[in-house]
Coordinates of C-alpha atoms in Angstrom, one line a residue:
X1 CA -19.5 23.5 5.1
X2 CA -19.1 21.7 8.3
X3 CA -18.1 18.0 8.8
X4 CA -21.1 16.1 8.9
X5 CA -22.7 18.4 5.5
X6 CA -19.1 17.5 3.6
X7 CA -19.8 13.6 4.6
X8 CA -23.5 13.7 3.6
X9 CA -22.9 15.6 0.2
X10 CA -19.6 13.3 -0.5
X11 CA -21.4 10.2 -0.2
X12 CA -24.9 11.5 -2.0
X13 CA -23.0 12.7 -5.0
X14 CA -21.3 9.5 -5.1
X15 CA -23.9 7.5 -4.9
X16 CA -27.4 9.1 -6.1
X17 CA -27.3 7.2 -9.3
X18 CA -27.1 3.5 -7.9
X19 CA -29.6 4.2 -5.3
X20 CA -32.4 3.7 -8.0
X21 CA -31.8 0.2 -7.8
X22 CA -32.2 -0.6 -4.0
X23 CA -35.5 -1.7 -4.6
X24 CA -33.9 -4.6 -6.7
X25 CA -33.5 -7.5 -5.2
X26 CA -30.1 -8.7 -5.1
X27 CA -29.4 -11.6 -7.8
X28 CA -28.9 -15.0 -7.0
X29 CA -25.0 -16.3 -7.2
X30 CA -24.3 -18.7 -9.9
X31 CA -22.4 -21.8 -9.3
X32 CA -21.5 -22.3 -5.6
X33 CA -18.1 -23.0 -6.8
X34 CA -17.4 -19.7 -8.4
X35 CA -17.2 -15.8 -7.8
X36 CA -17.0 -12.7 -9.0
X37 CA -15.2 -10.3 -7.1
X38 CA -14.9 -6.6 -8.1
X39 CA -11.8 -4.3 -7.1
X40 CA -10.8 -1.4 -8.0
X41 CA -7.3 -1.5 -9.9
X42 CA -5.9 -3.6 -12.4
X43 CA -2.0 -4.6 -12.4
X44 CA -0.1 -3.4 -14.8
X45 CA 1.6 -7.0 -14.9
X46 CA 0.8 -10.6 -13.6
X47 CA 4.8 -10.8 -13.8
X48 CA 6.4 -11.2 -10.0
X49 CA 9.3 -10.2 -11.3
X50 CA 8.4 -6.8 -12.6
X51 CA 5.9 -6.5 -9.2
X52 CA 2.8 -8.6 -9.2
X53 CA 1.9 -9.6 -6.2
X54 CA 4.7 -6.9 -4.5
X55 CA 3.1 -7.0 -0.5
X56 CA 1.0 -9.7 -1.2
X57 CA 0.5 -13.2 -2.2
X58 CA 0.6 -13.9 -6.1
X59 CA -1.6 -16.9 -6.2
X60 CA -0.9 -18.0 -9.5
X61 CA 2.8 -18.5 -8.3
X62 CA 4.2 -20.2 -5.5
X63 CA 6.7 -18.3 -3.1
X64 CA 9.6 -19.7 -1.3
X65 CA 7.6 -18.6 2.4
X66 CA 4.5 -17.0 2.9
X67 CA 3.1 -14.1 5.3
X68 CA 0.7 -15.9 7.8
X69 CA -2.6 -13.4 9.0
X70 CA -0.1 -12.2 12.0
X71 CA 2.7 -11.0 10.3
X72 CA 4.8 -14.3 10.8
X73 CA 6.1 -16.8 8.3
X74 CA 5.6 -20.0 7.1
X75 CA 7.1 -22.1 4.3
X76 CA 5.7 -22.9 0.9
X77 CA 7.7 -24.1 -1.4
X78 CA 11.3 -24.0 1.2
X79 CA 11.0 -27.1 3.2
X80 CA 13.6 -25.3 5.1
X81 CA 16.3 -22.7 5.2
X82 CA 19.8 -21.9 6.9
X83 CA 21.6 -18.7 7.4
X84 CA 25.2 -18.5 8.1
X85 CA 26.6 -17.0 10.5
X86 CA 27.5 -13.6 9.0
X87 CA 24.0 -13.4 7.6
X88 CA 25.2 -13.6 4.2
X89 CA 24.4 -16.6 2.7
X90 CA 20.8 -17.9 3.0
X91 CA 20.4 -22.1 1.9
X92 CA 16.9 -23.0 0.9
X93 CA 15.4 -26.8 0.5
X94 CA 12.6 -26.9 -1.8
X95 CA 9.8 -29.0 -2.2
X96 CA 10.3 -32.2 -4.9
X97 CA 6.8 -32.4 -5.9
X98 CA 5.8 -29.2 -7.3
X99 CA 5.0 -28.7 -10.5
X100 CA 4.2 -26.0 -12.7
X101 CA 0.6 -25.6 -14.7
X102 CA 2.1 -26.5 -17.4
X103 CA 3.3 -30.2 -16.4
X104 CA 7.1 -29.0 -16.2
X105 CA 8.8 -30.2 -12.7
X106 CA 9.4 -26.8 -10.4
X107 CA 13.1 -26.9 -9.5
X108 CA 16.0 -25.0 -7.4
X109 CA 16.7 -23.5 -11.0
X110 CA 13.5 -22.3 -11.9
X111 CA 14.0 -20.0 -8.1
X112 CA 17.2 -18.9 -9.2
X113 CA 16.0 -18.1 -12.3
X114 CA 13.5 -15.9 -10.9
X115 CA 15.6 -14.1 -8.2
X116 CA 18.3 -13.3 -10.7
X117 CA 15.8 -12.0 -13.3
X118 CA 14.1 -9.8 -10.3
X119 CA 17.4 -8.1 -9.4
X120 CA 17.9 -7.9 -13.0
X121 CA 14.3 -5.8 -13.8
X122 CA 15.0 -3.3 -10.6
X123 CA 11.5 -2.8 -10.7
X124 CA 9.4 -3.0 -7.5
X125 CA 11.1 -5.8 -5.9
X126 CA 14.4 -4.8 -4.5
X127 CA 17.0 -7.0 -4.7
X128 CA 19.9 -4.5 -5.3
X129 CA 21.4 -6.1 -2.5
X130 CA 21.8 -9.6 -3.6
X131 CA 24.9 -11.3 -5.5
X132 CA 23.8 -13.9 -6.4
X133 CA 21.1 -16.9 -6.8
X134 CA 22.6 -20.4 -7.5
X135 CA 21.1 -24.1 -8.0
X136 CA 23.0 -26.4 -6.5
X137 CA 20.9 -29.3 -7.3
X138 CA 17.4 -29.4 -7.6
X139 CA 16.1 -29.2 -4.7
X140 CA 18.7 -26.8 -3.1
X141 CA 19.4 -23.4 -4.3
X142 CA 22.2 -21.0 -2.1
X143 CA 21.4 -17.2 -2.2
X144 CA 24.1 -14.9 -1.8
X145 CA 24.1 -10.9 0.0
X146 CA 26.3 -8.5 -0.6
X147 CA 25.3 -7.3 3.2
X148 CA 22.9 -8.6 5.8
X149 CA 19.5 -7.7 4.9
X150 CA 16.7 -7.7 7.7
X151 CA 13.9 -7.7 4.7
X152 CA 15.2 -10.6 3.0
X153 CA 11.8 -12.8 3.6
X154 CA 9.5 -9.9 3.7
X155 CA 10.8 -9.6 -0.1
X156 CA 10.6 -13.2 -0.5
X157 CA 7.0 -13.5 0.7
X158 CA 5.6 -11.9 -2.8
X159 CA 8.2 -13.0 -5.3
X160 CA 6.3 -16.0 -7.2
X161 CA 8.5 -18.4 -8.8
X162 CA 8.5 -18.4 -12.4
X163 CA 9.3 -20.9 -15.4
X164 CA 12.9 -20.7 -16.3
X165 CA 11.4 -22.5 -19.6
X166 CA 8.4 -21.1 -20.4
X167 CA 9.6 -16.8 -19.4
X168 CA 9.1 -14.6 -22.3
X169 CA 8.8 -11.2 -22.9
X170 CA 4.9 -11.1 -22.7
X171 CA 4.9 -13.6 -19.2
X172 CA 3.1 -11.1 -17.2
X173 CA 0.5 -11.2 -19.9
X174 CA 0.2 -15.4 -19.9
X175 CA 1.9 -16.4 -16.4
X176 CA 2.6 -19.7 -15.9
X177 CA 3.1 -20.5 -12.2
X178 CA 2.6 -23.5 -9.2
X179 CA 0.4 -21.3 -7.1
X180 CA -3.3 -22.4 -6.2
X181 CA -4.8 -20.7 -9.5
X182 CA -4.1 -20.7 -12.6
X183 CA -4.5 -18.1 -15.2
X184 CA -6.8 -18.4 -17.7
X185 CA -8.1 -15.3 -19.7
X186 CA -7.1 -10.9 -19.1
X187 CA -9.1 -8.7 -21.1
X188 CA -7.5 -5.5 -20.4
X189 CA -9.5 -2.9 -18.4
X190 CA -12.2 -5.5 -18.1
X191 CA -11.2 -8.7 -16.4
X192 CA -9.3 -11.4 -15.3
X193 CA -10.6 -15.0 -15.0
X194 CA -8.6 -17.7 -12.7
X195 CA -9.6 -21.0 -12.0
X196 CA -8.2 -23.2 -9.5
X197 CA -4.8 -25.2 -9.7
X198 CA -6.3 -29.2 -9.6
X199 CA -2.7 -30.0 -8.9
X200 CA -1.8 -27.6 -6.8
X201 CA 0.3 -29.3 -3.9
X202 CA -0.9 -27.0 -0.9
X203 CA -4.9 -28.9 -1.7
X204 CA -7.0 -27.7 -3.9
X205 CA -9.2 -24.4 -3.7
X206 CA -12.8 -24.8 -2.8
X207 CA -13.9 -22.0 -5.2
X208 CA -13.1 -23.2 -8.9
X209 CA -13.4 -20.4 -10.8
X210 CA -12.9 -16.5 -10.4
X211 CA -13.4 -13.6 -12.5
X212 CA -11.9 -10.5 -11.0
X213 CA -13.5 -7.5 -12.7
X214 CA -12.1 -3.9 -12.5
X215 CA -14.7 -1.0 -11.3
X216 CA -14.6 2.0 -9.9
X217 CA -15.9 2.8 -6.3
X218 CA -19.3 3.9 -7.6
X219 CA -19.5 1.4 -10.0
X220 CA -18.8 -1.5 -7.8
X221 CA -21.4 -0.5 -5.7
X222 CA -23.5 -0.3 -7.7
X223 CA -22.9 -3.8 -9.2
X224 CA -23.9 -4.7 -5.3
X225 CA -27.2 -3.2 -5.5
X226 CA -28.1 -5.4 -9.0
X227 CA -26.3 -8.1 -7.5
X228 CA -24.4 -8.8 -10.0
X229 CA -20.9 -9.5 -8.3
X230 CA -20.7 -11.7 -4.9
X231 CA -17.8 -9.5 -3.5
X232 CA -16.6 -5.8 -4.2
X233 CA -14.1 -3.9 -2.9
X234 CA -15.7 -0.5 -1.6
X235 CA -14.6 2.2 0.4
X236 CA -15.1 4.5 3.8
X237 CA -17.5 6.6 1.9
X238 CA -20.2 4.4 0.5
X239 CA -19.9 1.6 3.2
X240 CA -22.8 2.7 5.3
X241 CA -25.1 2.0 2.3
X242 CA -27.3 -1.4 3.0
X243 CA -27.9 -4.0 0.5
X244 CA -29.8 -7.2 1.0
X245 CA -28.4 -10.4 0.4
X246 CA -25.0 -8.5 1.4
X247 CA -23.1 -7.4 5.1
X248 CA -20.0 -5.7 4.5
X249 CA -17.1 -6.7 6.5
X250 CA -14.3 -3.5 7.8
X251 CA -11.0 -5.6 6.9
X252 CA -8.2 -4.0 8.8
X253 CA -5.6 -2.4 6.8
X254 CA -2.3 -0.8 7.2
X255 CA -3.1 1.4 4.0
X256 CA -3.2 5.2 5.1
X257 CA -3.9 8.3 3.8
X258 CA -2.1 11.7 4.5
X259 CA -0.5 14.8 2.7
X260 CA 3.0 14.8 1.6
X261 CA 4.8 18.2 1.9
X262 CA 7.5 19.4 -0.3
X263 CA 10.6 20.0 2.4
X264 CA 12.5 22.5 -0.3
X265 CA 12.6 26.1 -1.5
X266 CA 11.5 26.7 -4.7
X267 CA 15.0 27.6 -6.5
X268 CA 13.5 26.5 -9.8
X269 CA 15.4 23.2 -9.6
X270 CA 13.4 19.9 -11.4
X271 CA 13.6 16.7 -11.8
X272 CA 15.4 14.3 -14.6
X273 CA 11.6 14.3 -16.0
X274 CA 11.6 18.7 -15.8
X275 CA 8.8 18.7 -12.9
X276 CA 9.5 21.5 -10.8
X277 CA 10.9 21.1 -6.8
X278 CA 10.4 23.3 -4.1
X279 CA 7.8 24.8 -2.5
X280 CA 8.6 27.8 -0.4
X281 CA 5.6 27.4 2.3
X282 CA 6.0 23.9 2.8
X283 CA 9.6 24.0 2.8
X284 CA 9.0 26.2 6.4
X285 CA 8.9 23.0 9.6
X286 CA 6.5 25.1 11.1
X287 CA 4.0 25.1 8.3
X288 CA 3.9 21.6 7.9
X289 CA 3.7 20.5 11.8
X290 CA 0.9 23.5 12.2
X291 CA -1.0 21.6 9.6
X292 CA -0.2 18.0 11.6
X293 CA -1.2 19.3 15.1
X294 CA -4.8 21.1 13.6
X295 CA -5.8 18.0 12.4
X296 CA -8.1 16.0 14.0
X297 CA -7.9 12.7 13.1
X298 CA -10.4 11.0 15.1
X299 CA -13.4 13.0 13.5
X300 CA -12.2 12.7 10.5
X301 CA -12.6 8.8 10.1
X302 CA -15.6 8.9 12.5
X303 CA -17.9 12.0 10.3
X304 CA -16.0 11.6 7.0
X305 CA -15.4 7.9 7.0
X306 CA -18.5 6.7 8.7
X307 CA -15.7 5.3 11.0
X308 CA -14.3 3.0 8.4
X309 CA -10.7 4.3 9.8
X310 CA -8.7 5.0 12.6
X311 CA -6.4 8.0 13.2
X312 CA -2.9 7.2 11.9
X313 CA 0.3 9.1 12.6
X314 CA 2.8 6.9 10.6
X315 CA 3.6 4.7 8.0
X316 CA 3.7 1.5 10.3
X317 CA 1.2 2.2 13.0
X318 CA 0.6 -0.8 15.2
X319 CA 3.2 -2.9 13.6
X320 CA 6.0 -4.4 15.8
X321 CA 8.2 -1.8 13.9
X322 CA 6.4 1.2 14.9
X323 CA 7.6 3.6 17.5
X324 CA 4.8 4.6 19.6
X325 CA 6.2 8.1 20.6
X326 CA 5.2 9.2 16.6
X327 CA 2.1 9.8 18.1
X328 CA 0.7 13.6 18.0
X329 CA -2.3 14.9 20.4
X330 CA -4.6 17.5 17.8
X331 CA -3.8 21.1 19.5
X332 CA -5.2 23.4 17.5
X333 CA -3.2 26.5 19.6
X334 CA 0.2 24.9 20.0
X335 CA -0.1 24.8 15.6
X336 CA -0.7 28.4 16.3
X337 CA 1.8 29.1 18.4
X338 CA 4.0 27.5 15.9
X339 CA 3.0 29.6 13.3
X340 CA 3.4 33.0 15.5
X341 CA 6.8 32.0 16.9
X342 CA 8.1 31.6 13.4
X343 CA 6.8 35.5 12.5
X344 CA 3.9 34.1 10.9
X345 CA 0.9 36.6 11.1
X346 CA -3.3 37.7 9.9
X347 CA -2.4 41.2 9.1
X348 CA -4.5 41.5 6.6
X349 CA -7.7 40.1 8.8
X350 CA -8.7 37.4 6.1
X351 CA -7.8 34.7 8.6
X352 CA -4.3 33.2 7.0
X353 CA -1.2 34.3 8.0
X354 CA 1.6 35.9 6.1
X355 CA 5.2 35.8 6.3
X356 CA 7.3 39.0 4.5
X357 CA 4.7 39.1 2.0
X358 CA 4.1 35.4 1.4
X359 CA 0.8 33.8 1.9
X360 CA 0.6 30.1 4.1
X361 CA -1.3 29.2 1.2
X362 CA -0.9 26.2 -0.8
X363 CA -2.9 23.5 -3.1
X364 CA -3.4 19.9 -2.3
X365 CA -3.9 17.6 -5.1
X366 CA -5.8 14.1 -5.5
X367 CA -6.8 11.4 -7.9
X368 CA -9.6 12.4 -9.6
X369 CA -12.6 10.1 -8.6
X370 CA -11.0 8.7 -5.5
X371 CA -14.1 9.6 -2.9
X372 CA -11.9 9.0 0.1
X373 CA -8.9 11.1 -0.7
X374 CA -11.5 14.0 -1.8
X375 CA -13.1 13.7 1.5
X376 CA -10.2 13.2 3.9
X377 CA -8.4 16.7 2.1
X378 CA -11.5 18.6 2.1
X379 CA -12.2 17.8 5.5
X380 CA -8.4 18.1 6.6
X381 CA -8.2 21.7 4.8
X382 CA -11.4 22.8 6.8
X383 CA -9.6 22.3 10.2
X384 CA -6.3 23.5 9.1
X385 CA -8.0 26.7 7.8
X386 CA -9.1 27.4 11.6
X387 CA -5.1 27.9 12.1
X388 CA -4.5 29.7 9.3
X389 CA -3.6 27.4 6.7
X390 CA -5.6 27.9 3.2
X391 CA -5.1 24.5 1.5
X392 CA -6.5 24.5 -1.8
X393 CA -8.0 20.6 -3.0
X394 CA -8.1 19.7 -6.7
X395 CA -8.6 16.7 -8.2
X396 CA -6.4 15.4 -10.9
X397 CA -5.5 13.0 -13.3
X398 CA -2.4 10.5 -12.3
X399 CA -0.1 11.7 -14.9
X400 CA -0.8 15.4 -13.7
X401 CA 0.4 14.2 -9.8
X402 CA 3.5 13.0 -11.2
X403 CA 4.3 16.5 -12.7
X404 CA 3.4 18.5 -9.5
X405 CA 3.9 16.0 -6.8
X406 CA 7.6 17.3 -6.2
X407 CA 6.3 21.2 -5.4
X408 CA 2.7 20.6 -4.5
X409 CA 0.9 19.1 -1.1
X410 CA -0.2 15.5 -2.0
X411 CA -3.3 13.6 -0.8
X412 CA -0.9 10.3 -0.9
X413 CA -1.5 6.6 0.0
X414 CA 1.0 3.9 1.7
X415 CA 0.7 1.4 4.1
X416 CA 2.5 -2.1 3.9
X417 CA 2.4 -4.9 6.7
X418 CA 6.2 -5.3 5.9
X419 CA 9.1 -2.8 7.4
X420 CA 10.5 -2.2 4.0
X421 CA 8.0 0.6 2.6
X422 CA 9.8 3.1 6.0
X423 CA 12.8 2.4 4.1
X424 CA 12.0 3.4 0.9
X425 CA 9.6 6.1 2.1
X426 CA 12.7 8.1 3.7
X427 CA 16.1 7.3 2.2
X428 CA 18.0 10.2 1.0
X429 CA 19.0 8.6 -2.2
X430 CA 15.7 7.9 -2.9
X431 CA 14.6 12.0 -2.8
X432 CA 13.3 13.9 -5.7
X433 CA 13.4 11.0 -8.0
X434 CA 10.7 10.7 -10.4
X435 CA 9.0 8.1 -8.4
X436 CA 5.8 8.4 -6.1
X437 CA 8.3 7.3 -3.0
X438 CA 9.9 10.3 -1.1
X439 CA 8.5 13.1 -3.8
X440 CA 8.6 15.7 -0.8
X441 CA 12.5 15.6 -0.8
X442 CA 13.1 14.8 2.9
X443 CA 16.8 13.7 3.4
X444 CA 18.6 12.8 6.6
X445 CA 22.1 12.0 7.4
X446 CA 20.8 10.6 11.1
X447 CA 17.8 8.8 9.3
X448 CA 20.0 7.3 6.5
X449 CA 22.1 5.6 9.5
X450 CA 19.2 4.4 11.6
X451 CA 18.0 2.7 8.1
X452 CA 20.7 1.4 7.4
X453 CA 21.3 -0.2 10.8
X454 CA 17.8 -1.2 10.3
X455 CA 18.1 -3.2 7.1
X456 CA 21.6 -4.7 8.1
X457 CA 20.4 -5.9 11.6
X458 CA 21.1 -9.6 12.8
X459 CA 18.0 -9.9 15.2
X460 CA 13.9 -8.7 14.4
X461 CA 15.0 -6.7 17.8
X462 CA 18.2 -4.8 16.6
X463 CA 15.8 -4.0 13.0
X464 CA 13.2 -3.2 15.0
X465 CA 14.8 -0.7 17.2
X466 CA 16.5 1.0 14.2
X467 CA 13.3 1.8 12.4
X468 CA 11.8 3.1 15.5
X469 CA 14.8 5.3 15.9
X470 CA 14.2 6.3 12.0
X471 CA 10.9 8.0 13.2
X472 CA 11.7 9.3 16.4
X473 CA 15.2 8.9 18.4
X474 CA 14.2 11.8 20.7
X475 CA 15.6 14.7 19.4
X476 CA 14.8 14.2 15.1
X477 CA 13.4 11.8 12.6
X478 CA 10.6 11.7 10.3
X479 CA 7.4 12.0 12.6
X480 CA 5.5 14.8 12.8
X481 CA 7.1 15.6 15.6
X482 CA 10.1 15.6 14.0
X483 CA 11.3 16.8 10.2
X484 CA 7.5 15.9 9.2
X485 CA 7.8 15.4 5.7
X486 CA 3.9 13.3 5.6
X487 CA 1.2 14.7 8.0
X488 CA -0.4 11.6 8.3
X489 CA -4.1 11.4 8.9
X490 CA -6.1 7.8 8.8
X491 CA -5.2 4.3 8.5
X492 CA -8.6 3.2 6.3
X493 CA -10.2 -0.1 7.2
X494 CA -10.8 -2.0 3.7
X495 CA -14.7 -1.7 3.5
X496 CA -16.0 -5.2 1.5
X497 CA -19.3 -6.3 0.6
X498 CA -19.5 -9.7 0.5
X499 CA -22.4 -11.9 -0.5
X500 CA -24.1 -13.9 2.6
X501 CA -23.4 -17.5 2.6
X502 CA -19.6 -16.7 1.0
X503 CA -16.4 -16.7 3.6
X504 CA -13.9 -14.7 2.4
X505 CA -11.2 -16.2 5.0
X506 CA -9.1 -15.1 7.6
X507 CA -8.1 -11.4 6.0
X508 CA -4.7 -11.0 6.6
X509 CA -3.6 -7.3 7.4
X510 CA -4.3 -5.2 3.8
X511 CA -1.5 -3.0 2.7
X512 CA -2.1 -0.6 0.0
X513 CA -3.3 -2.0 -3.1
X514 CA -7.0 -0.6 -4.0
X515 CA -8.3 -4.1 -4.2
X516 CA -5.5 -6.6 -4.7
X517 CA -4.9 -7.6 -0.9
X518 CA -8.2 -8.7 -0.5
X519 CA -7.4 -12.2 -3.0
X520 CA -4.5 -12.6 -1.5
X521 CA -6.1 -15.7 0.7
X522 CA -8.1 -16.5 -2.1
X523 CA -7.6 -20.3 -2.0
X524 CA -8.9 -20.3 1.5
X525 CA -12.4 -18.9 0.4
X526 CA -15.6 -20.8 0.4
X527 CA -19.3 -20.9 -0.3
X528 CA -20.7 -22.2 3.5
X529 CA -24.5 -21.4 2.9

């Protein structure tokens, strides 16, 4: 099946069902202070502490700064902060007329309280690296490292304050927060409803009331074409369909898709869970940079992806971070070269190559249901295939990727607008554990100290030089030039239909998140027709 046939049958079989409705016309919205948005993941918690918001803005929370649309900050609730001079202790002012949904006065404690109980849950917000969190007064509260950390405001960005007396076990369930909404109703699986924060001290929102409702891709659409929701999150592959009473709007994203590639033998090791390691094609570097060089990355997001997507060959492309050198050229006959420098060889005639009896044969598994992964692996596997690489694609349930993902290729998502996700990605001590970061096992000495230097850094320049050096210092790292634990293959622009007369804002840069960066600027939205 060539390119253009795997595009038109991915997005037909998708799709056939809601295209009974086009003929509908779209519904008109309700009140022009309200919305209904529809995304396509639910949080497992709207507890900042245990990871809401993790990337992005809470919104029922306040932070102590806040991301602005080009990657700088701003305060929120800091008025202002110091840093001494070995880049250990960080002093924030806070605001003294904040207070919570609740009535209760925000104070230096209640931030405290929250950074102390972050580092406490080790969930997705890392703050292994503070001491401590302390309230000097209440409008002052001093934070402690145990080490300079170059990420300490990107973690702060997405760490909502919380109630000191109103946390509970069940918080993330009933949050309480100072942010520009406030929570009002979550009925699991369904929908959460918002409506705006009157006292909210950053002006109150112009849209009053939002129900966020949880659909699938298809479904979504679908709810488009009856216009019964006035934004939903889409994707590459149904984008191209045209609704009235609708445009859709290509947010840029740092959220990328790509295959991660087990780096080990198979030695029948597993992990503290028993899911095996090792995979003893992948584990060869020629194998998995044949695969990166046959790729061609431009077609795919242009065919497959109805060019919702740009070729990506990192986990930071175009961010101040990125090294530019990561950058690969598709060369279908240097990945064969590759192959037969290495002893790799058709001897068979079936058009994939063998190695002392083994086959360059392997499986690549997705999410079940998730259109874009399906298409970006099928179409991958075709070109790779020309080299002689079979890749085998198979959709799967979640649970089932966490069982294979540490032996199997993986049809993985990232993408972050903050430097942290390159550490995480690629630190040794993060390798094999049973945790979607670093599942291929890639661990480096030389990348370990780059990282390191990276996260310690006084200056954005030093940091920034040390993650650049972490992908490529000119002799190793983890491009695909390099070790090439991910072949990466798009960055994926956040396809949105929105309904005319709504603004959705200034989008800052998604990361990953299936749905949940696009509310991120919620409180900036507004009906203007």
């Amino acid at each position: 099946m060539n390119m253009k046939k795997l595009s038109a049958w991915l997005l037909s079989a998708m799709v056939l069902f809601s295209l009974c409705s086009c003929g509908n016309e779209p519904a008109t919205s309700g009140e022009r202070d309200s919305v209904v948005i529809a995304i396509g993941s639910e949080p497992e918690t709207l507890d900042p502490t245990k990871g809401w918001g993790h990337g992005n803005s809470p919104i029922v929370q306040s932070t102590l700064v806040k991301y602005t649309a080009n990657l700088t900050f701003e305060n929120d609730l800091a008025t202002s902060y110091e840093l001494s001079e070995d880049a250990l202790t960080w002093t924030f002012t806070i605001r003294d007329d904040v207070t919570f949904t609740d009535g209760e006065k925000l104070t230096a404690s209640d931030v405290a309280f929250t950074l102390e109980t972050a580092k406490a849950a080790r969930g997705s917000v890392d703050l292994t690296y503070m001491e401590s969190a302390v309230a000097q007064d209440d409008t002052t509260v001093v934070v402690t490292l145990s080490k300079p950390t170059s990420i300490f405001l990107n973690t702060l960005a997405s760490v909502g304050i919380v109630p000191q007396h109103a946390y509970c076990e069940d918080y993330g369930m009933h949050p309480i927060g100072s942010g520009p909404y406030k929570f009002v109703e979550w009925k699991a699986q369904e929908q959460i409803i918002f409506t705006a924060n009157e006292d909210y001290y950053g002006g109150v929102p112009a849209i009053k009331n939002v129900t966020v409702v949880f659909m699938s891709e298809d479904a979504a659409l679908a709810a488009v074409l009856a216009g019964e929701v006035d934004v939903a999150y889409s994707s590459a592959t149904l984008g191209t369909t045209e609704v009235p009473g609708y445009h859709v709007k290509a947010i840029t994203s740092a959220d990328n898709r790509g295959f991660t590639l087990p780096l080990l033998p198979d030695e029948g090791r597993t992990t503290g869970s028993g899911a095996p390691i090792g995979n003893d094609v992948t584990c060869n570097i020629e194998i998995r940079q044949a695969i990166a060089y046959a790729i061609d990355r431009q077609q795919v997001a242009d065919i497959v992806l109805n060019g919702f997507a740009r070729p990506a060959y990192s986990e930071n492309d175009g961010m101040p971070w990125n090294n530019p050198e990561v950058a690969i050229k598709t060369d279908a006959e240097y990945a064969r070269k590759l192959l037969a420098d290495a002893g790799w060889a058709d001897s068979d005639g079936d058009g994939i190559v063998e190695r002392d009896g083994l086959r360059a044969e392997i499986n690549c598994i997705y999410p079940s249901g998730d259109s874009v992964r399906q298409a970006v692996a099928m179409a991958a596997a075709e070109q790779v295939k020309e080299v002689g690489i079979q890749i085998n694609v198979e959709g799967v349930s979640w649970d089932e990727i966490t069982k294979r993902m540490f032996s199997e290729a993986v049809m993985m998502g990232w993408g972050s607008a903050i430097p942290n996700e390159t550490y995480y990605l690629y630190r040794s001590e993060g390798a094999l554990l049973d945790d979607f970061y670093n599942p291929e096992g890639y661990m480096s000495d030389v990348t370990d100290g780059y990282l390191k230097a990276a996260m310690e850094a006084l200056t954005v320049k030093e940091a920034n030089e040390n993650w650049q050096k972490a992908q490529w210092d000119g002799s190793t790292g983890t491009a695909m030039r390099g070790e090439c634990p991910w072949v990466w293959i798009v960055n994926l622009d956040h396809v949105t239909y929105v309904r005319d007369g709504l603004s959705i804002g200034e989008q800052p840069i998604h990361g990953h998140g299936h749905g949940l960066p696009l509310i991120q600027n919620l409180h900036e939205w507004r009906w203007v027709e």
